[in-house]
mmCIF file of C-alpha atoms and ligand atoms in Angstrom:
data_model
loop_
_atom_site.group_PDB
_atom_site.id
_atom_site.type_symbol
_atom_site.label_atom_id
_atom_site.label_comp_id
_atom_site.label_asym_id
_atom_site.label_seq_id
_atom_site.Cartn_x
_atom_site.Cartn_y
_atom_site.Cartn_z
ATOM 1 C CA MET Q 16 42.334 -16.754 -7.708
ATOM 2 C CA THR Q 17 38.999 -18.422 -6.973
ATOM 3 C CA ASP Q 18 35.703 -16.617 -7.364
ATOM 4 C CA THR Q 19 33.764 -16.073 -4.135
ATOM 5 C CA PRO Q 20 30.433 -17.875 -4.537
ATOM 6 C CA GLN Q 21 27.533 -15.408 -4.663
ATOM 7 C CA ALA Q 22 24.648 -16.060 -2.282
ATOM 8 C CA ALA Q 23 21.435 -16.692 -4.248
ATOM 9 C CA PRO Q 24 19.001 -13.747 -3.927
ATOM 10 C CA LYS Q 25 16.416 -14.434 -1.253
ATOM 11 C CA LYS Q 26 12.963 -15.357 -2.493
ATOM 12 C CA LEU Q 27 9.484 -15.313 -1.040
ATOM 13 C CA ARG Q 28 7.420 -18.440 -1.375
ATOM 14 C CA ARG Q 29 4.113 -16.816 -2.295
ATOM 15 C CA LEU Q 30 3.752 -13.121 -3.101
ATOM 16 C CA LEU Q 31 0.425 -11.334 -3.559
ATOM 17 C CA LEU Q 32 0.297 -8.571 -6.167
ATOM 18 C CA THR Q 33 -2.874 -6.493 -5.994
ATOM 19 C CA GLY Q 34 -3.968 -4.252 -8.830
ATOM 20 C CA ALA Q 35 -2.452 -6.818 -11.151
ATOM 21 C CA THR Q 36 -4.332 -5.703 -14.272
ATOM 22 C CA GLY Q 37 -3.138 -2.083 -13.936
ATOM 23 C CA ALA Q 38 -0.480 -0.591 -16.185
ATOM 24 C CA MET Q 39 2.311 -0.535 -13.613
ATOM 25 C CA ALA Q 40 1.631 -4.069 -12.383
ATOM 26 C CA THR Q 41 1.452 -5.333 -15.948
ATOM 27 C CA ALA Q 42 4.894 -3.878 -16.621
ATOM 28 C CA ILE Q 43 6.547 -5.310 -13.522
ATOM 29 C CA ARG Q 44 4.900 -8.758 -13.516
ATOM 30 C CA PRO Q 45 7.635 -10.459 -15.549
ATOM 31 C CA LEU Q 46 10.263 -9.160 -13.093
ATOM 32 C CA LEU Q 47 8.532 -10.605 -10.047
ATOM 33 C CA SER Q 48 9.771 -14.135 -10.688
ATOM 34 C CA GLU Q 49 13.023 -12.819 -9.138
ATOM 35 C CA LEU Q 50 11.131 -12.114 -5.920
ATOM 36 C CA ALA Q 51 8.960 -15.162 -5.356
ATOM 37 C CA ASP Q 52 8.380 -18.744 -6.413
ATOM 38 C CA THR Q 53 4.680 -18.017 -6.949
ATOM 39 C CA VAL Q 54 3.027 -14.655 -7.538
ATOM 40 C CA VAL Q 55 -0.704 -14.480 -6.868
ATOM 41 C CA VAL Q 56 -1.979 -11.866 -9.295
ATOM 42 C CA SER Q 57 -5.114 -10.241 -8.040
ATOM 43 C CA GLY Q 58 -7.484 -7.699 -9.489
ATOM 44 C CA ARG Q 59 -11.173 -7.233 -10.111
ATOM 45 C CA ARG Q 60 -10.741 -9.043 -13.415
ATOM 46 C CA GLU Q 61 -8.659 -12.102 -14.220
ATOM 47 C CA VAL Q 62 -5.193 -11.437 -15.564
ATOM 48 C CA GLN Q 63 -4.825 -12.606 -19.162
ATOM 49 C CA ASN Q 64 -1.650 -14.339 -20.356
ATOM 50 C CA LEU Q 65 -0.549 -15.734 -17.009
ATOM 51 C CA LEU Q 66 3.203 -16.215 -16.711
ATOM 52 C CA PRO Q 67 4.619 -19.549 -15.496
ATOM 53 C CA HIS Q 68 5.232 -18.226 -11.957
ATOM 54 C CA GLU Q 69 1.722 -16.717 -11.619
ATOM 55 C CA GLU Q 70 -1.661 -17.770 -10.224
ATOM 56 C CA ASN Q 71 -4.893 -15.826 -10.763
ATOM 57 C CA CYS Q 72 -7.051 -14.781 -7.820
ATOM 58 C CA CYS Q 73 -9.907 -12.383 -8.542
ATOM 59 C CA ALA Q 74 -10.650 -10.086 -5.625
ATOM 60 C CA SER Q 75 -12.404 -6.770 -5.480
ATOM 61 C CA LEU Q 76 -10.723 -4.824 -2.675
ATOM 62 C CA ASP Q 77 -14.043 -3.869 -1.096
ATOM 63 C CA ASP Q 78 -14.958 -7.563 -0.668
ATOM 64 C CA PHE Q 79 -13.311 -8.734 2.556
ATOM 65 C CA ASP Q 80 -13.819 -12.452 1.961
ATOM 66 C CA ALA Q 81 -12.194 -12.256 -1.455
ATOM 67 C CA VAL Q 82 -9.257 -10.201 -0.143
ATOM 68 C CA ASN Q 83 -8.869 -12.565 2.791
ATOM 69 C CA ALA Q 84 -8.686 -15.557 0.445
ATOM 70 C CA ALA Q 85 -6.079 -13.789 -1.714
ATOM 71 C CA VAL Q 86 -3.864 -12.979 1.300
ATOM 72 C CA ALA Q 87 -4.077 -16.483 2.852
ATOM 73 C CA GLY Q 88 -0.751 -18.304 2.606
ATOM 74 C CA CYS Q 89 1.218 -15.337 1.244
ATOM 75 C CA ASP Q 90 4.510 -14.288 2.821
ATOM 76 C CA GLY Q 91 4.636 -10.873 1.143
ATOM 77 C CA ILE Q 92 2.231 -8.377 -0.458
ATOM 78 C CA ILE Q 93 2.780 -5.670 -3.055
ATOM 79 C CA HIS Q 94 -0.290 -3.481 -2.908
ATOM 80 C CA LEU Q 95 -0.777 -1.581 -6.149
ATOM 81 C CA GLY Q 96 -4.540 -2.081 -6.203
ATOM 82 C CA GLY Q 97 -7.080 0.653 -5.811
ATOM 83 C CA TYR Q 98 -8.084 3.882 -7.489
ATOM 84 C CA SER Q 99 -4.879 5.409 -8.829
ATOM 85 C CA ILE Q 100 -5.902 8.789 -10.188
ATOM 86 C CA GLU Q 101 -8.251 11.581 -9.189
ATOM 87 C CA GLY Q 102 -11.932 10.731 -9.506
ATOM 88 C CA PRO Q 103 -15.309 10.724 -7.778
ATOM 89 C CA PHE Q 104 -15.207 10.004 -4.047
ATOM 90 C CA ARG Q 105 -17.309 6.840 -3.946
ATOM 91 C CA PRO Q 106 -15.038 4.514 -5.956
ATOM 92 C CA ILE Q 107 -12.001 6.028 -4.236
ATOM 93 C CA GLN Q 108 -13.650 5.226 -0.908
ATOM 94 C CA ASP Q 109 -14.503 1.635 -1.889
ATOM 95 C CA ALA Q 110 -11.032 0.769 -3.125
ATOM 96 C CA ASN Q 111 -8.654 3.000 -1.152
ATOM 97 C CA ILE Q 112 -10.449 3.344 2.194
ATOM 98 C CA GLN Q 113 -12.535 0.180 2.669
ATOM 99 C CA GLY Q 114 -10.190 -1.824 0.451
ATOM 100 C CA VAL Q 115 -7.006 -0.973 2.326
ATOM 101 C CA TYR Q 116 -8.706 -1.697 5.636
ATOM 102 C CA ASN Q 117 -9.743 -5.098 4.257
ATOM 103 C CA LEU Q 118 -6.176 -5.791 3.160
ATOM 104 C CA TYR Q 119 -4.711 -4.970 6.590
ATOM 105 C CA GLU Q 120 -7.361 -6.990 8.399
ATOM 106 C CA ALA Q 121 -6.596 -9.952 6.136
ATOM 107 C CA ALA Q 122 -2.863 -9.534 6.780
ATOM 108 C CA ARG Q 123 -3.579 -9.488 10.518
ATOM 109 C CA ALA Q 124 -5.541 -12.720 10.196
ATOM 110 C CA HIS Q 125 -2.739 -14.400 8.238
ATOM 111 C CA GLY Q 126 0.438 -13.767 10.222
ATOM 112 C CA HIS Q 127 1.364 -10.230 9.151
ATOM 113 C CA PRO Q 128 3.168 -10.767 5.847
ATOM 114 C CA ARG Q 129 5.269 -7.711 5.008
ATOM 115 C CA ILE Q 130 3.498 -5.211 2.778
ATOM 116 C CA VAL Q 131 4.826 -2.774 0.201
ATOM 117 C CA PHE Q 132 2.064 -0.186 0.176
ATOM 118 C CA GLY Q 133 1.867 1.733 -3.073
ATOM 119 C CA SER Q 134 1.235 5.256 -1.879
ATOM 120 C CA SER Q 135 1.695 8.260 -4.119
ATOM 121 C CA ASN Q 136 3.771 11.394 -4.462
ATOM 122 C CA HIS Q 137 0.445 13.217 -4.661
ATOM 123 C CA VAL Q 138 0.204 13.141 -0.847
ATOM 124 C CA VAL Q 139 2.728 15.984 -1.024
ATOM 125 C CA GLY Q 140 1.557 17.235 -4.403
ATOM 126 C CA PHE Q 141 0.979 20.846 -3.374
ATOM 127 C CA TYR Q 142 4.638 21.491 -2.462
ATOM 128 C CA PRO Q 143 6.415 23.700 -4.972
ATOM 129 C CA GLN Q 144 9.140 22.048 -7.022
ATOM 130 C CA SER Q 145 11.584 24.648 -5.645
ATOM 131 C CA GLU Q 146 11.293 22.946 -2.235
ATOM 132 C CA THR Q 147 13.021 19.676 -1.338
ATOM 133 C CA ILE Q 148 11.214 17.690 1.326
ATOM 134 C CA ASP Q 149 11.739 14.484 3.243
ATOM 135 C CA ALA Q 150 9.295 11.978 4.720
ATOM 136 C CA GLN Q 151 8.749 14.181 7.786
ATOM 137 C CA ALA Q 152 7.158 16.951 5.716
ATOM 138 C CA VAL Q 153 3.536 17.656 6.558
ATOM 139 C CA PRO Q 154 1.334 16.128 3.823
ATOM 140 C CA ARG Q 155 -0.129 18.545 1.299
ATOM 141 C CA PRO Q 156 -2.471 16.314 -0.722
ATOM 142 C CA ASP Q 157 -3.441 17.567 -4.150
ATOM 143 C CA SER Q 158 -6.599 15.466 -4.731
ATOM 144 C CA LEU Q 159 -9.206 13.238 -3.089
ATOM 145 C CA TYR Q 160 -7.125 10.364 -4.398
ATOM 146 C CA ALA Q 161 -4.114 11.711 -2.486
ATOM 147 C CA VAL Q 162 -6.178 12.140 0.693
ATOM 148 C CA SER Q 163 -7.167 8.470 0.437
ATOM 149 C CA LYS Q 164 -3.497 7.528 0.166
ATOM 150 C CA ILE Q 165 -2.763 9.456 3.371
ATOM 151 C CA TYR Q 166 -5.452 7.345 5.022
ATOM 152 C CA GLY Q 167 -3.661 4.224 3.767
ATOM 153 C CA GLU Q 168 -0.352 5.475 5.139
ATOM 154 C CA ALA Q 169 -1.962 6.205 8.505
ATOM 155 C CA LEU Q 170 -3.631 2.804 8.580
ATOM 156 C CA ALA Q 171 -0.292 1.125 7.860
ATOM 157 C CA ARG Q 172 1.299 3.073 10.704
ATOM 158 C CA MET Q 173 -1.516 2.171 13.099
ATOM 159 C CA TYR Q 174 -1.214 -1.557 12.273
ATOM 160 C CA PHE Q 175 2.529 -1.286 12.869
ATOM 161 C CA ASP Q 176 2.209 0.456 16.224
ATOM 162 C CA LYS Q 177 -0.675 -1.745 17.393
ATOM 163 C CA PHE Q 178 0.264 -5.133 15.950
ATOM 164 C CA GLY Q 179 3.857 -4.905 14.648
ATOM 165 C CA GLN Q 180 2.657 -5.256 11.029
ATOM 166 C CA GLU Q 181 5.644 -4.076 8.952
ATOM 167 C CA THR Q 182 4.982 -2.002 5.829
ATOM 168 C CA ALA Q 183 7.200 -0.115 3.428
ATOM 169 C CA ILE Q 184 5.166 2.910 2.423
ATOM 170 C CA LEU Q 185 6.377 3.864 -1.032
ATOM 171 C CA ARG Q 186 5.212 7.251 -2.278
ATOM 172 C CA ILE Q 187 5.544 6.296 -5.911
ATOM 173 C CA GLY Q 188 6.636 9.125 -8.183
ATOM 174 C CA SER Q 189 6.138 8.353 -11.872
ATOM 175 C CA CYS Q 190 6.664 4.673 -12.586
ATOM 176 C CA PHE Q 191 6.871 4.357 -16.336
ATOM 177 C CA ASP Q 192 9.274 2.876 -18.871
ATOM 178 C CA TYR Q 193 10.941 6.288 -19.234
ATOM 179 C CA PRO Q 194 10.371 9.876 -17.986
ATOM 180 C CA LYS Q 195 7.842 11.639 -20.206
ATOM 181 C CA SER Q 196 8.127 15.276 -19.026
ATOM 182 C CA HIS Q 197 10.536 17.672 -17.325
ATOM 183 C CA ARG Q 198 8.758 16.969 -14.029
ATOM 184 C CA MET Q 199 9.356 13.261 -14.451
ATOM 185 C CA LEU Q 200 13.102 13.879 -14.665
ATOM 186 C CA ALA Q 201 12.695 14.306 -10.892
ATOM 187 C CA THR Q 202 9.843 11.898 -10.158
ATOM 188 C CA TRP Q 203 10.720 8.965 -12.415
ATOM 189 C CA LEU Q 204 10.939 5.465 -10.911
ATOM 190 C CA SER Q 205 12.095 2.714 -13.237
ATOM 191 C CA TYR Q 206 10.388 -0.672 -13.112
ATOM 192 C CA GLU Q 207 13.687 -2.310 -12.146
ATOM 193 C CA ASP Q 208 14.160 0.089 -9.222
ATOM 194 C CA PHE Q 209 10.617 -0.517 -8.024
ATOM 195 C CA VAL Q 210 11.235 -4.255 -7.969
ATOM 196 C CA SER Q 211 14.605 -3.823 -6.220
ATOM 197 C CA PHE Q 212 12.807 -1.699 -3.616
ATOM 198 C CA CYS Q 213 10.336 -4.521 -2.980
ATOM 199 C CA GLN Q 214 13.182 -7.020 -2.720
ATOM 200 C CA THR Q 215 14.876 -4.783 -0.149
ATOM 201 C CA ALA Q 216 11.664 -4.260 1.815
ATOM 202 C CA PHE Q 217 10.885 -7.975 2.016
ATOM 203 C CA HIS Q 218 14.351 -8.958 3.196
ATOM 204 C CA ALA Q 219 15.665 -6.022 5.245
ATOM 205 C CA PRO Q 220 16.589 -7.385 8.703
ATOM 206 C CA LYS Q 221 14.347 -4.722 10.204
ATOM 207 C CA LEU Q 222 11.745 -2.956 8.104
ATOM 208 C CA GLY Q 223 9.474 -1.074 10.488
ATOM 209 C CA CYS Q 224 7.084 1.278 8.728
ATOM 210 C CA PRO Q 225 9.204 3.758 6.770
ATOM 211 C CA ILE Q 226 7.913 6.277 4.255
ATOM 212 C CA VAL Q 227 10.098 6.306 1.150
ATOM 213 C CA TYR Q 228 9.764 8.406 -1.988
ATOM 214 C CA GLY Q 229 9.570 6.111 -4.975
ATOM 215 C CA MET Q 230 12.111 7.618 -7.335
ATOM 216 C CA SER Q 231 15.128 6.262 -9.153
ATOM 217 C CA ASN Q 232 18.663 7.510 -8.555
ATOM 218 C CA ASN Q 233 17.773 10.698 -10.427
ATOM 219 C CA THR Q 234 20.289 13.540 -10.441
ATOM 220 C CA ARG Q 235 17.329 15.943 -10.277
ATOM 221 C CA SER Q 236 14.865 15.367 -7.491
ATOM 222 C CA PHE Q 237 12.765 17.216 -4.958
ATOM 223 C CA TRP Q 238 12.633 14.436 -2.375
ATOM 224 C CA ASP Q 239 15.135 13.356 0.262
ATOM 225 C CA ASN Q 240 15.142 9.662 1.199
ATOM 226 C CA SER Q 241 18.102 9.738 3.576
ATOM 227 C CA ALA Q 242 15.957 8.728 6.579
ATOM 228 C CA ALA Q 243 15.451 5.347 4.864
ATOM 229 C CA ASP Q 244 19.168 4.737 4.196
ATOM 230 C CA TYR Q 245 19.099 2.021 6.867
ATOM 231 C CA LEU Q 246 17.141 -0.177 4.464
ATOM 232 C CA GLY Q 247 20.088 -0.325 2.080
ATOM 233 C CA TRP Q 248 18.026 0.301 -1.090
ATOM 234 C CA THR Q 249 20.203 1.502 -3.963
ATOM 235 C CA PRO Q 250 18.140 2.479 -7.000
ATOM 236 C CA LYS Q 251 20.248 2.321 -10.153
ATOM 237 C CA SER Q 252 18.391 4.086 -12.978
ATOM 238 C CA ASN Q 253 18.908 7.803 -13.547
ATOM 239 C CA SER Q 254 16.495 9.973 -15.525
ATOM 240 C CA GLU Q 255 19.491 12.008 -16.755
ATOM 241 C CA ASP Q 256 19.876 9.357 -19.467
ATOM 242 C CA PHE Q 257 16.616 10.667 -20.965
ATOM 243 C CA VAL Q 258 17.176 14.432 -20.778
ATOM 244 C CA ALA Q 259 17.747 14.873 -24.520
ATOM 245 C CA GLN Q 260 14.630 12.835 -25.294
ATOM 246 C CA VAL Q 261 12.486 14.903 -22.894
ATOM 247 C CA GLN Q 262 13.891 18.176 -24.220
ATOM 248 C CA GLU Q 263 13.165 17.147 -27.785
ATOM 249 C CA ALA Q 264 9.570 16.255 -26.907
ATOM 250 C CA HIS Q 265 9.054 19.397 -24.765
ATOM 251 C CA PRO Q 266 11.515 22.041 -26.051
ATOM 252 C CA ASN Q 267 10.302 25.104 -24.151
ATOM 253 C CA PRO Q 268 8.801 24.154 -20.781
ATOM 254 C CA ASP Q 269 6.567 26.919 -19.439
ATOM 255 C CA PRO Q 270 7.709 27.699 -15.864
ATOM 256 C CA ASN Q 271 4.149 28.717 -14.972
ATOM 257 C CA ASP Q 272 2.561 25.511 -16.191
ATOM 258 C CA PRO Q 273 1.412 23.584 -13.064
ATOM 259 C CA LEU Q 274 3.327 20.606 -14.451
ATOM 260 C CA ASN Q 275 6.490 22.588 -13.755
ATOM 261 C CA VAL Q 276 5.331 24.253 -10.526
ATOM 262 C CA TYR Q 277 4.079 21.552 -8.160
ATOM 263 C CA HIS Q 278 5.491 18.221 -6.996
ATOM 264 C CA GLY Q 279 2.135 16.776 -8.066
ATOM 265 C CA GLY Q 280 2.232 18.370 -11.535
ATOM 266 C CA THR Q 281 -1.263 18.980 -12.853
ATOM 267 C CA PHE Q 282 -3.138 17.308 -9.957
ATOM 268 C CA PRO Q 283 -3.381 20.460 -7.772
ATOM 269 C CA GLU Q 284 -5.462 22.097 -10.498
ATOM 270 C CA LEU Q 285 -7.893 19.224 -11.014
ATOM 271 C CA PRO Q 286 -11.518 19.882 -10.021
ATOM 272 C CA ILE Q 287 -13.431 17.859 -7.428
ATOM 273 C CA VAL Q 288 -15.513 15.336 -9.374
ATOM 274 C CA THR Q 289 -18.907 15.236 -7.704
ATOM 275 C CA GLU Q 290 -20.733 12.734 -9.870
ATOM 276 C CA THR Q 291 -20.275 9.083 -10.659
ATOM 277 C CA LYS Q 292 -21.733 7.337 -13.691
ATOM 278 C CA ASP Q 293 -24.301 5.645 -11.401
ATOM 279 C CA ASP Q 294 -25.721 8.936 -10.091
HETATM 280 C C1 LIG T 301 0.181 8.733 -9.579
HETATM 281 O O1 LIG T 301 -0.100 8.581 -8.392
HETATM 282 C C2 LIG T 301 -0.654 8.124 -10.646
HETATM 283 O O2 LIG T 301 -1.169 6.868 -10.264
HETATM 284 C C3 LIG T 301 0.096 8.016 -11.948
HETATM 285 O O3 LIG T 301 -0.834 7.788 -12.983
HETATM 286 C C4 LIG T 301 0.913 9.279 -12.267
HETATM 287 O O4 LIG T 301 0.059 10.366 -12.408
HETATM 288 C C5 LIG T 301 1.866 9.545 -11.122
HETATM 289 O O5 LIG T 301 1.166 9.601 -9.897
HETATM 290 C C6 LIG T 301 2.657 10.836 -11.308
HETATM 291 O O6 LIG T 301 2.569 11.711 -10.454
HETATM 292 O O7 LIG T 301 3.372 10.938 -12.308
#
């Protein structure tokens, strides 16, 4: 019996990773050599310890010229840049409103490379964990940060409808090395599954502009991704492998703790931050 030769996984030529100095990007960077020959790592600061497949490109998202230069020549973009937690409005506005507009304008100027837009589960953060929702559910943002992500999702949709710019909108759950709470047994997304999602998004025959919840193949979940089955993404990790570890760390979860009440965990209870350090 002869082995059937396996087709080599498809690769991009030049992939842009924004937010490259952030924790999630730092964790996935080594895996991105599977996706592209060259990865342009972009953030406000230079990335230290460049890997052999990487090139540095400093760009603050609110600086169009810098973003435009980073996007030039790329055939795919993973957008993890921006303000990724709740905070004062001004920096959220600079990075997640102006910045995302700059990114889409640059993509329009450079041939519409496919984009994986890192949105957040917090756009539906006010839903109770007792309710399972799909991508059609009306957003219930739990923070200014989440509202800015809804803007990004809407912008992606508008660029798709107007210009055919394809984007995979990934409402990332909790992308860490392992689930750290009972909530994360539902929201956890492994690094490997994130990267396999990007691979799928870049090479699906037809991408469109789907909204997908960024979670692994968790047995427990409060999100339904069946509308995106056409993409053929099959996440492989399952948080169930970490149940004992989570239970040991958090033996008696309080059912009234917001962490165990809302999809967004503690975010619904966070205050509005009205001041920045510059004020
Ligand atoms: C997010 O959107 C944050 O960027 C991340 O720090 C986590 O809080 C994550 O959501 C989560 O909900 O676990």
